[in-house]
């Protein structure tokens, strides 16, 4: 079993619009030292044969008082990792595009 790691990160919430269904998604980019820590874990899981599709990592996230399970995805264009922040989390925490968001991740 892989031990659980934890990290904290702060960054701006941003919106992506597009795709086949013209959907709108909100993300937090996990970069810098936090992104490097996630990348190291992804490499280890690949070597262990436990890597997930698209290079994603399952995480447990906390923003404010809201806890949720999701996955982070490597960002080829920006570097770092993308954490999707769904509408229910944004509503619960009163978040909007451009807000600085503090997140704690367990992975």
mmCIF file of C-alpha atoms in Angstrom:
data_model
loop_
_atom_site.group_PDB
_atom_site.id
_atom_site.type_symbol
_atom_site.label_atom_id
_atom_site.label_comp_id
_atom_site.label_asym_id
_atom_site.label_seq_id
_atom_site.Cartn_x
_atom_site.Cartn_y
_atom_site.Cartn_z
ATOM 1 C CA UNK A 1 0.000 0.000 0.000
ATOM 2 C CA UNK A 2 1.229 3.484 -0.855
ATOM 3 C CA UNK A 3 1.420 5.830 2.154
ATOM 4 C CA UNK A 4 -0.808 8.881 2.109
ATOM 5 C CA UNK A 5 0.966 12.160 1.496
ATOM 6 C CA UNK A 6 -0.467 15.610 2.147
ATOM 7 C CA UNK A 7 0.273 19.006 0.651
ATOM 8 C CA UNK A 8 -1.186 22.502 0.767
ATOM 9 C CA UNK A 9 -1.343 24.915 -2.144
ATOM 10 C CA UNK A 10 -2.830 28.329 -2.908
ATOM 11 C CA UNK A 11 -3.629 29.657 -6.373
ATOM 12 C CA UNK A 12 -6.264 31.405 -8.469
ATOM 13 C CA UNK A 13 -9.415 29.610 -9.565
ATOM 14 C CA UNK A 14 -9.725 29.783 -13.357
ATOM 15 C CA UNK A 15 -12.358 28.812 -15.879
ATOM 16 C CA UNK A 16 -12.003 26.810 -19.082
ATOM 17 C CA UNK A 17 -14.780 26.986 -21.641
ATOM 18 C CA UNK A 18 -14.928 24.776 -24.687
ATOM 19 C CA UNK A 19 -14.939 21.194 -25.719
ATOM 20 C CA UNK A 20 -17.490 19.200 -27.657
ATOM 21 C CA UNK A 21 -20.398 20.203 -25.431
ATOM 22 C CA UNK A 22 -19.183 23.789 -24.885
ATOM 23 C CA UNK A 23 -18.955 23.009 -21.192
ATOM 24 C CA UNK A 24 -17.486 25.241 -18.547
ATOM 25 C CA UNK A 25 -15.037 23.844 -16.029
ATOM 26 C CA UNK A 26 -13.226 25.506 -13.134
ATOM 27 C CA UNK A 27 -9.722 24.484 -12.144
ATOM 28 C CA UNK A 28 -6.957 25.252 -9.710
ATOM 29 C CA UNK A 29 -3.436 24.728 -11.081
ATOM 30 C CA UNK A 30 -1.166 22.908 -8.643
ATOM 31 C CA UNK A 31 2.361 23.980 -9.563
ATOM 32 C CA UNK A 32 5.679 24.828 -7.945
ATOM 33 C CA UNK A 33 6.863 22.580 -5.108
ATOM 34 C CA UNK A 34 3.371 21.090 -4.702
ATOM 35 C CA UNK A 35 3.257 20.176 -8.392
ATOM 36 C CA UNK A 36 6.703 18.620 -8.186
ATOM 37 C CA UNK A 37 5.593 16.487 -5.224
ATOM 38 C CA UNK A 38 2.610 15.209 -7.228
ATOM 39 C CA UNK A 39 4.859 14.495 -10.208
ATOM 40 C CA UNK A 40 7.202 12.452 -8.038
ATOM 41 C CA UNK A 41 4.280 10.381 -6.793
ATOM 42 C CA UNK A 42 3.016 9.861 -10.355
ATOM 43 C CA UNK A 43 6.436 8.583 -11.453
ATOM 44 C CA UNK A 44 6.581 6.171 -8.504
ATOM 45 C CA UNK A 45 3.107 4.818 -9.267
ATOM 46 C CA UNK A 46 4.041 4.341 -12.911
ATOM 47 C CA UNK A 47 7.131 2.375 -11.882
ATOM 48 C CA UNK A 48 5.014 0.306 -9.481
ATOM 49 C CA UNK A 49 2.461 -0.413 -12.194
ATOM 50 C CA UNK A 50 -0.349 1.370 -10.346
ATOM 51 C CA UNK A 51 -0.611 4.401 -12.657
ATOM 52 C CA UNK A 52 -4.074 5.622 -13.665
ATOM 53 C CA UNK A 53 -5.440 6.756 -17.030
ATOM 54 C CA UNK A 54 -4.206 10.052 -18.501
ATOM 55 C CA UNK A 55 -1.502 10.080 -15.814
ATOM 56 C CA UNK A 56 -4.079 11.190 -13.238
ATOM 57 C CA UNK A 57 -3.746 10.821 -9.482
ATOM 58 C CA UNK A 58 -6.685 10.193 -7.159
ATOM 59 C CA UNK A 59 -6.802 12.781 -4.383
ATOM 60 C CA UNK A 60 -8.888 13.766 -1.421
ATOM 61 C CA UNK A 61 -9.220 17.567 -1.374
ATOM 62 C CA UNK A 62 -10.329 20.127 1.195
ATOM 63 C CA UNK A 63 -11.217 23.701 0.341
ATOM 64 C CA UNK A 64 -12.470 25.586 3.381
ATOM 65 C CA UNK A 65 -14.843 23.221 5.172
ATOM 66 C CA UNK A 66 -15.658 21.229 2.027
ATOM 67 C CA UNK A 67 -14.033 17.827 1.522
ATOM 68 C CA UNK A 68 -14.286 15.970 -1.796
ATOM 69 C CA UNK A 69 -12.718 13.122 -3.735
ATOM 70 C CA UNK A 70 -11.493 13.743 -7.271
ATOM 71 C CA UNK A 71 -8.428 13.313 -9.457
ATOM 72 C CA UNK A 72 -5.725 15.730 -10.528
ATOM 73 C CA UNK A 73 -4.473 15.650 -14.110
ATOM 74 C CA UNK A 74 -1.068 16.615 -15.484
ATOM 75 C CA UNK A 75 -1.128 19.839 -17.490
ATOM 76 C CA UNK A 76 0.997 19.532 -20.604
ATOM 77 C CA UNK A 77 0.497 23.163 -21.636
ATOM 78 C CA UNK A 78 1.141 24.886 -18.298
ATOM 79 C CA UNK A 79 3.104 22.309 -16.358
ATOM 80 C CA UNK A 80 1.902 21.327 -12.933
ATOM 81 C CA UNK A 81 -1.410 19.603 -12.286
ATOM 82 C CA UNK A 82 -5.064 20.552 -12.761
ATOM 83 C CA UNK A 83 -7.541 20.159 -9.904
ATOM 84 C CA UNK A 84 -11.166 20.373 -11.093
ATOM 85 C CA UNK A 85 -13.369 22.306 -8.658
ATOM 86 C CA UNK A 86 -17.011 21.386 -9.194
ATOM 87 C CA UNK A 87 -19.954 23.759 -8.838
ATOM 88 C CA UNK A 88 -21.143 22.318 -5.527
ATOM 89 C CA UNK A 89 -17.743 23.058 -3.950
ATOM 90 C CA UNK A 90 -17.653 26.575 -5.407
ATOM 91 C CA UNK A 91 -21.170 27.288 -4.110
ATOM 92 C CA UNK A 92 -20.458 25.852 -0.656
ATOM 93 C CA UNK A 93 -17.322 27.985 -0.299
ATOM 94 C CA UNK A 94 -18.571 31.098 -2.138
ATOM 95 C CA UNK A 95 -15.855 30.878 -4.793
ATOM 96 C CA UNK A 96 -15.738 32.586 -8.178
ATOM 97 C CA UNK A 97 -13.315 32.734 -11.079
ATOM 98 C CA UNK A 98 -10.156 34.615 -10.098
ATOM 99 C CA UNK A 99 -10.466 33.967 -6.352
ATOM 100 C CA UNK A 100 -7.348 32.814 -4.516
ATOM 101 C CA UNK A 101 -8.103 29.320 -3.267
ATOM 102 C CA UNK A 102 -6.314 27.411 -0.516
ATOM 103 C CA UNK A 103 -6.499 23.643 -0.957
ATOM 104 C CA UNK A 104 -5.190 20.708 1.050
ATOM 105 C CA UNK A 105 -4.645 17.480 -0.864
ATOM 106 C CA UNK A 106 -4.125 13.937 0.362
ATOM 107 C CA UNK A 107 -2.809 11.519 -2.249
#
